[in-house]
Amino acid sequence: MLYRTHVITSIAICLPILSYVGDLNSIAVGAVALGALLPDIDEEHSYIGRKVPIISITINKIFGHRGITHSLLVFAILFSLSTYTKSHILGGIALGYFLHLFEDYFSDAGIKWFQPFIKKDFKVPEVLRYKVGGFKEHIILIIVICILFLEINRIFYFRIYIPIVTTIFNIVWNIIGGIGYSLFRII
Ligand SMILES: [Zn+2]
């Protein structure tokens, strides 16, 4: 995914979760957006890579693109740090980081969730995959922007009601929020 798709998709997914957790504010959302950019620091031409070229080139030389930065290991470290320090900002970054990996999981190349221990690519069924920067990614972006509009509508009580769409949206909001909330409680 291109950086803007990562950021917008991650924000759209995190809003119901943050709302359920009771931590829905601009700092938390900003932290999620930052976390959603971080894994691609291993690519010097990525949005975040261009900001810190020396770090980016170094990580790329050692691990390659979608190397160690695209593993659950780094997420686990970030998440542990956030729970240890009780930092909401680190928690937001960890959530955004995980969402980036989850979104890459649906790409053509898939993701090596368990590196450096297991070097296997994990992919979703072909029909669900998208090509980075391709047609499907643009469709995903348009759908996600529509969802984001509905979420903002809900958060700010605009009460714009679109039959069926609002009903389905509310169900999805509660499912994502509920799953996110349960995971936070379990962990
Ligand atoms: Zn990535």
PDB file of C-alpha atoms and ligand atoms in Angstrom:
ATOM      1  CA  MET A   1       0.000   0.000   0.000  1.00  0.00           C
ATOM      2  CA  LEU A   2       1.061   3.548  -0.577  1.00  0.00           C
ATOM      3  CA  TYR A   3       1.593   5.551   2.588  1.00  0.00           C
ATOM      4  CA  ARG A   4      -1.662   7.509   2.294  1.00  0.00           C
ATOM      5  CA  THR A   5      -3.709   4.312   1.956  1.00  0.00           C
ATOM      6  CA  HIS A   6      -1.920   2.872   4.998  1.00  0.00           C
ATOM      7  CA  VAL A   7      -2.583   5.980   7.080  1.00  0.00           C
ATOM      8  CA  ILE A   8      -6.229   6.462   6.068  1.00  0.00           C
ATOM      9  CA  THR A   9      -7.077   2.738   6.381  1.00  0.00           C
ATOM     10  CA  SER A  10      -5.365   2.483   9.770  1.00  0.00           C
ATOM     11  CA  ILE A  11      -7.200   5.558  11.069  1.00  0.00           C
ATOM     12  CA  ALA A  12     -10.527   4.166   9.812  1.00  0.00           C
ATOM     13  CA  ILE A  13      -9.882   0.860  11.625  1.00  0.00           C
ATOM     14  CA  CYS A  14      -8.540   2.449  14.816  1.00  0.00           C
ATOM     15  CA  LEU A  15     -11.433   4.888  15.419  1.00  0.00           C
ATOM     16  CA  PRO A  16     -13.974   2.301  16.639  1.00  0.00           C
ATOM     17  CA  ILE A  17     -11.247   0.578  18.685  1.00  0.00           C
ATOM     18  CA  LEU A  18     -10.121   3.825  20.358  1.00  0.00           C
ATOM     19  CA  SER A  19     -13.751   4.728  20.955  1.00  0.00           C
ATOM     20  CA  TYR A  20     -14.436   1.386  22.688  1.00  0.00           C
ATOM     21  CA  VAL A  21     -11.223   1.665  24.718  1.00  0.00           C
ATOM     22  CA  GLY A  22     -12.254   5.218  25.735  1.00  0.00           C
ATOM     23  CA  ASP A  23      -9.136   6.842  24.305  1.00  0.00           C
ATOM     24  CA  LEU A  24     -10.502   8.575  21.228  1.00  0.00           C
ATOM     25  CA  ASN A  25      -8.558  11.832  20.887  1.00  0.00           C
ATOM     26  CA  SER A  26      -6.347  13.542  18.312  1.00  0.00           C
ATOM     27  CA  ILE A  27      -3.071  12.516  20.014  1.00  0.00           C
ATOM     28  CA  ALA A  28      -4.032   8.829  19.951  1.00  0.00           C
ATOM     29  CA  VAL A  29      -5.123   9.068  16.299  1.00  0.00           C
ATOM     30  CA  GLY A  30      -1.854  10.859  15.422  1.00  0.00           C
ATOM     31  CA  ALA A  31       0.115   8.107  17.172  1.00  0.00           C
ATOM     32  CA  VAL A  32      -1.726   5.439  15.147  1.00  0.00           C
ATOM     33  CA  ALA A  33      -0.944   7.353  11.919  1.00  0.00           C
ATOM     34  CA  LEU A  34       2.749   7.487  12.865  1.00  0.00           C
ATOM     35  CA  GLY A  35       2.748   3.784  13.719  1.00  0.00           C
ATOM     36  CA  ALA A  36       1.137   3.028  10.354  1.00  0.00           C
ATOM     37  CA  LEU A  37       4.042   4.747   8.571  1.00  0.00           C
ATOM     38  CA  LEU A  38       6.907   3.250  10.585  1.00  0.00           C
ATOM     39  CA  PRO A  39       7.273  -0.283   9.120  1.00  0.00           C
ATOM     40  CA  ASP A  40       8.140   1.122   5.674  1.00  0.00           C
ATOM     41  CA  ILE A  41      11.176   2.880   7.140  1.00  0.00           C
ATOM     42  CA  ASP A  42      13.034  -0.055   5.551  1.00  0.00           C
ATOM     43  CA  GLU A  43      12.342   1.444   2.090  1.00  0.00           C
ATOM     44  CA  GLU A  44      14.327   4.625   1.373  1.00  0.00           C
ATOM     45  CA  HIS A  45      11.795   5.870  -1.207  1.00  0.00           C
ATOM     46  CA  SER A  46       8.840   5.484   1.157  1.00  0.00           C
ATOM     47  CA  TYR A  47       7.264   8.552   2.797  1.00  0.00           C
ATOM     48  CA  ILE A  48       8.924   7.897   6.166  1.00  0.00           C
ATOM     49  CA  GLY A  49      12.162   6.627   4.570  1.00  0.00           C
ATOM     50  CA  ARG A  50      12.644   9.962   2.795  1.00  0.00           C
ATOM     51  CA  LYS A  51      12.395  11.770   6.136  1.00  0.00           C
ATOM     52  CA  VAL A  52      15.243   9.773   7.690  1.00  0.00           C
ATOM     53  CA  PRO A  53      17.291   8.522   4.703  1.00  0.00           C
ATOM     54  CA  ILE A  54      20.348   7.410   6.674  1.00  0.00           C
ATOM     55  CA  ILE A  55      18.333   5.224   9.071  1.00  0.00           C
ATOM     56  CA  SER A  56      16.237   3.956   6.179  1.00  0.00           C
ATOM     57  CA  ILE A  57      19.179   2.982   3.954  1.00  0.00           C
ATOM     58  CA  THR A  58      20.937   1.296   6.889  1.00  0.00           C
ATOM     59  CA  ILE A  59      17.899  -0.821   7.818  1.00  0.00           C
ATOM     60  CA  ASN A  60      17.322  -1.672   4.143  1.00  0.00           C
ATOM     61  CA  LYS A  61      20.955  -2.786   3.686  1.00  0.00           C
ATOM     62  CA  ILE A  62      20.804  -5.075   6.731  1.00  0.00           C
ATOM     63  CA  PHE A  63      17.276  -6.498   6.534  1.00  0.00           C
ATOM     64  CA  GLY A  64      15.907  -5.607   3.057  1.00  0.00           C
ATOM     65  CA  HIS A  65      12.381  -4.317   2.367  1.00  0.00           C
ATOM     66  CA  ARG A  66       9.618  -6.074   4.300  1.00  0.00           C
ATOM     67  CA  GLY A  67      12.319  -7.598   6.458  1.00  0.00           C
ATOM     68  CA  ILE A  68      12.418  -7.431  10.233  1.00  0.00           C
ATOM     69  CA  THR A  69      10.356  -4.190  10.396  1.00  0.00           C
ATOM     70  CA  HIS A  70       7.463  -6.193   8.935  1.00  0.00           C
ATOM     71  CA  SER A  71       7.367  -8.814  11.670  1.00  0.00           C
ATOM     72  CA  LEU A  72       5.252  -9.420  14.749  1.00  0.00           C
ATOM     73  CA  LEU A  73       8.479  -9.311  16.743  1.00  0.00           C
ATOM     74  CA  VAL A  74       8.858  -5.523  16.378  1.00  0.00           C
ATOM     75  CA  PHE A  75       5.150  -5.062  17.079  1.00  0.00           C
ATOM     76  CA  ALA A  76       5.484  -7.208  20.232  1.00  0.00           C
ATOM     77  CA  ILE A  77       8.424  -5.097  21.420  1.00  0.00           C
ATOM     78  CA  LEU A  78       6.492  -1.854  20.823  1.00  0.00           C
ATOM     79  CA  PHE A  79       3.396  -3.220  22.504  1.00  0.00           C
ATOM     80  CA  SER A  80       5.362  -4.492  25.524  1.00  0.00           C
ATOM     81  CA  LEU A  81       7.036  -1.099  25.876  1.00  0.00           C
ATOM     82  CA  SER A  82       3.658   0.627  25.760  1.00  0.00           C
ATOM     83  CA  THR A  83       2.160  -1.588  28.477  1.00  0.00           C
ATOM     84  CA  TYR A  84       5.328  -1.372  30.613  1.00  0.00           C
ATOM     85  CA  THR A  85       5.461   2.435  30.419  1.00  0.00           C
ATOM     86  CA  LYS A  86       1.639   2.733  30.377  1.00  0.00           C
ATOM     87  CA  SER A  87       2.142   5.185  27.507  1.00  0.00           C
ATOM     88  CA  HIS A  88      -0.999   5.814  25.465  1.00  0.00           C
ATOM     89  CA  ILE A  89       1.125   7.321  22.682  1.00  0.00           C
ATOM     90  CA  LEU A  90       3.276   4.192  22.407  1.00  0.00           C
ATOM     91  CA  GLY A  91       0.078   2.129  22.540  1.00  0.00           C
ATOM     92  CA  GLY A  92      -1.282   4.104  19.574  1.00  0.00           C
ATOM     93  CA  ILE A  93       1.988   3.661  17.664  1.00  0.00           C
ATOM     94  CA  ALA A  94       1.911  -0.099  18.357  1.00  0.00           C
ATOM     95  CA  LEU A  95      -1.701  -0.309  17.116  1.00  0.00           C
ATOM     96  CA  GLY A  96      -0.856   1.623  13.918  1.00  0.00           C
ATOM     97  CA  TYR A  97       2.211  -0.579  13.420  1.00  0.00           C
ATOM     98  CA  PHE A  98       0.124  -3.742  13.657  1.00  0.00           C
ATOM     99  CA  LEU A  99      -2.512  -2.353  11.276  1.00  0.00           C
ATOM    100  CA  HIS A 100       0.202  -1.612   8.679  1.00  0.00           C
ATOM    101  CA  LEU A 101       1.346  -5.256   8.854  1.00  0.00           C
ATOM    102  CA  PHE A 102      -2.267  -6.462   8.658  1.00  0.00           C
ATOM    103  CA  GLU A 103      -2.831  -4.302   5.542  1.00  0.00           C
ATOM    104  CA  ASP A 104       0.403  -5.570   3.912  1.00  0.00           C
ATOM    105  CA  TYR A 105      -0.825  -9.118   4.585  1.00  0.00           C
ATOM    106  CA  PHE A 106      -3.471  -8.513   1.874  1.00  0.00           C
ATOM    107  CA  SER A 107      -0.889  -7.377  -0.701  1.00  0.00           C
ATOM    108  CA  ASP A 108       0.413  -9.600  -3.535  1.00  0.00           C
ATOM    109  CA  ALA A 109       3.704 -10.205  -1.749  1.00  0.00           C
ATOM    110  CA  GLY A 110       2.072 -11.128   1.578  1.00  0.00           C
ATOM    111  CA  ILE A 111       4.057 -10.812   4.768  1.00  0.00           C
ATOM    112  CA  LYS A 112       6.563 -12.815   6.787  1.00  0.00           C
ATOM    113  CA  TRP A 113       4.787 -12.477  10.133  1.00  0.00           C
ATOM    114  CA  PHE A 114       7.223 -14.609  12.115  1.00  0.00           C
ATOM    115  CA  GLN A 115      10.620 -13.546  10.812  1.00  0.00           C
ATOM    116  CA  PRO A 116      13.438 -13.840  11.750  1.00  0.00           C
ATOM    117  CA  PHE A 117      12.294 -17.242  13.119  1.00  0.00           C
ATOM    118  CA  ILE A 118      10.169 -18.403  10.178  1.00  0.00           C
ATOM    119  CA  LYS A 119      10.924 -16.912   6.736  1.00  0.00           C
ATOM    120  CA  LYS A 120       7.644 -18.040   5.149  1.00  0.00           C
ATOM    121  CA  ASP A 121       5.417 -15.554   3.277  1.00  0.00           C
ATOM    122  CA  PHE A 122       1.849 -15.564   4.577  1.00  0.00           C
ATOM    123  CA  LYS A 123      -0.788 -14.496   2.026  1.00  0.00           C
ATOM    124  CA  VAL A 124      -4.559 -14.228   1.899  1.00  0.00           C
ATOM    125  CA  PRO A 125      -6.480 -16.059  -0.891  1.00  0.00           C
ATOM    126  CA  GLU A 126      -5.710 -14.524  -4.315  1.00  0.00           C
ATOM    127  CA  VAL A 127      -9.153 -12.954  -4.758  1.00  0.00           C
ATOM    128  CA  LEU A 128      -8.624 -10.811  -1.661  1.00  0.00           C
ATOM    129  CA  ARG A 129      -5.151  -9.582  -2.626  1.00  0.00           C
ATOM    130  CA  TYR A 130      -4.262  -6.170  -4.044  1.00  0.00           C
ATOM    131  CA  LYS A 131      -1.244  -4.933  -5.986  1.00  0.00           C
ATOM    132  CA  VAL A 132       0.629  -2.046  -4.354  1.00  0.00           C
ATOM    133  CA  GLY A 133      -0.447   1.171  -6.142  1.00  0.00           C
ATOM    134  CA  GLY A 134      -2.769  -0.837  -8.410  1.00  0.00           C
ATOM    135  CA  PHE A 135      -6.439  -0.504  -9.337  1.00  0.00           C
ATOM    136  CA  LYS A 136      -7.724  -2.465  -6.316  1.00  0.00           C
ATOM    137  CA  GLU A 137      -5.746  -0.274  -3.953  1.00  0.00           C
ATOM    138  CA  HIS A 138      -7.465   2.806  -5.399  1.00  0.00           C
ATOM    139  CA  ILE A 139     -10.855   1.162  -4.897  1.00  0.00           C
ATOM    140  CA  ILE A 140      -9.894   0.289  -1.314  1.00  0.00           C
ATOM    141  CA  LEU A 141      -8.894   3.915  -0.721  1.00  0.00           C
ATOM    142  CA  ILE A 142     -12.228   5.230  -2.027  1.00  0.00           C
ATOM    143  CA  ILE A 143     -14.209   2.761   0.138  1.00  0.00           C
ATOM    144  CA  VAL A 144     -12.130   3.579   3.208  1.00  0.00           C
ATOM    145  CA  ILE A 145     -12.631   7.343   2.692  1.00  0.00           C
ATOM    146  CA  CYS A 146     -16.427   6.711   2.565  1.00  0.00           C
ATOM    147  CA  ILE A 147     -16.188   4.681   5.800  1.00  0.00           C
ATOM    148  CA  LEU A 148     -14.136   7.448   7.390  1.00  0.00           C
ATOM    149  CA  PHE A 149     -16.859   9.934   6.447  1.00  0.00           C
ATOM    150  CA  LEU A 150     -19.471   7.746   8.195  1.00  0.00           C
ATOM    151  CA  GLU A 151     -17.201   7.428  11.243  1.00  0.00           C
ATOM    152  CA  ILE A 152     -16.703  11.195  11.509  1.00  0.00           C
ATOM    153  CA  ASN A 153     -20.465  11.554  11.078  1.00  0.00           C
ATOM    154  CA  ARG A 154     -20.969   9.218  14.032  1.00  0.00           C
ATOM    155  CA  ILE A 155     -18.248  10.682  16.267  1.00  0.00           C
ATOM    156  CA  PHE A 156     -19.471  14.255  15.848  1.00  0.00           C
ATOM    157  CA  TYR A 157     -23.170  13.336  16.085  1.00  0.00           C
ATOM    158  CA  PHE A 158     -24.030  14.774  12.670  1.00  0.00           C
ATOM    159  CA  ARG A 159     -26.853  12.238  12.528  1.00  0.00           C
ATOM    160  CA  ILE A 160     -26.808  11.930   8.761  1.00  0.00           C
ATOM    161  CA  TYR A 161     -28.817   8.769   8.282  1.00  0.00           C
ATOM    162  CA  ILE A 162     -28.518   6.717   5.099  1.00  0.00           C
ATOM    163  CA  PRO A 163     -30.883   3.696   5.219  1.00  0.00           C
ATOM    164  CA  ILE A 164     -29.151   0.278   5.231  1.00  0.00           C
ATOM    165  CA  VAL A 165     -25.683   1.886   4.904  1.00  0.00           C
ATOM    166  CA  THR A 166     -25.854   3.361   8.409  1.00  0.00           C
ATOM    167  CA  THR A 167     -27.198   0.072   9.821  1.00  0.00           C
ATOM    168  CA  ILE A 168     -24.398  -1.993   8.234  1.00  0.00           C
ATOM    169  CA  PHE A 169     -21.858   0.634   9.287  1.00  0.00           C
ATOM    170  CA  ASN A 170     -23.024   0.503  12.916  1.00  0.00           C
ATOM    171  CA  ILE A 171     -22.704  -3.298  12.958  1.00  0.00           C
ATOM    172  CA  VAL A 172     -19.145  -3.122  11.520  1.00  0.00           C
ATOM    173  CA  TRP A 173     -18.239  -0.336  13.991  1.00  0.00           C
ATOM    174  CA  ASN A 174     -19.354  -2.485  16.927  1.00  0.00           C
ATOM    175  CA  ILE A 175     -17.605  -5.621  15.642  1.00  0.00           C
ATOM    176  CA  ILE A 176     -14.244  -3.870  15.064  1.00  0.00           C
ATOM    177  CA  GLY A 177     -14.536  -1.891  18.311  1.00  0.00           C
ATOM    178  CA  GLY A 178     -15.551  -4.993  20.264  1.00  0.00           C
ATOM    179  CA  ILE A 179     -12.725  -7.145  18.859  1.00  0.00           C
ATOM    180  CA  GLY A 180     -10.141  -4.393  19.490  1.00  0.00           C
ATOM    181  CA  TYR A 181     -11.426  -3.792  23.017  1.00  0.00           C
ATOM    182  CA  SER A 182     -11.410  -7.520  23.871  1.00  0.00           C
ATOM    183  CA  LEU A 183      -7.850  -7.922  22.549  1.00  0.00           C
ATOM    184  CA  PHE A 184      -6.637  -4.960  24.614  1.00  0.00           C
ATOM    185  CA  ARG A 185      -8.271  -6.460  27.717  1.00  0.00           C
ATOM    186  CA  ILE A 186      -6.865  -9.952  27.101  1.00  0.00           C
ATOM    187  CA  ILE A 187      -3.341  -8.671  26.482  1.00  0.00           C
TER     188      ILE A 187
HETATM  189 ZN    ZN B   1       4.848  -2.155   4.472  1.00  0.00          ZN
END
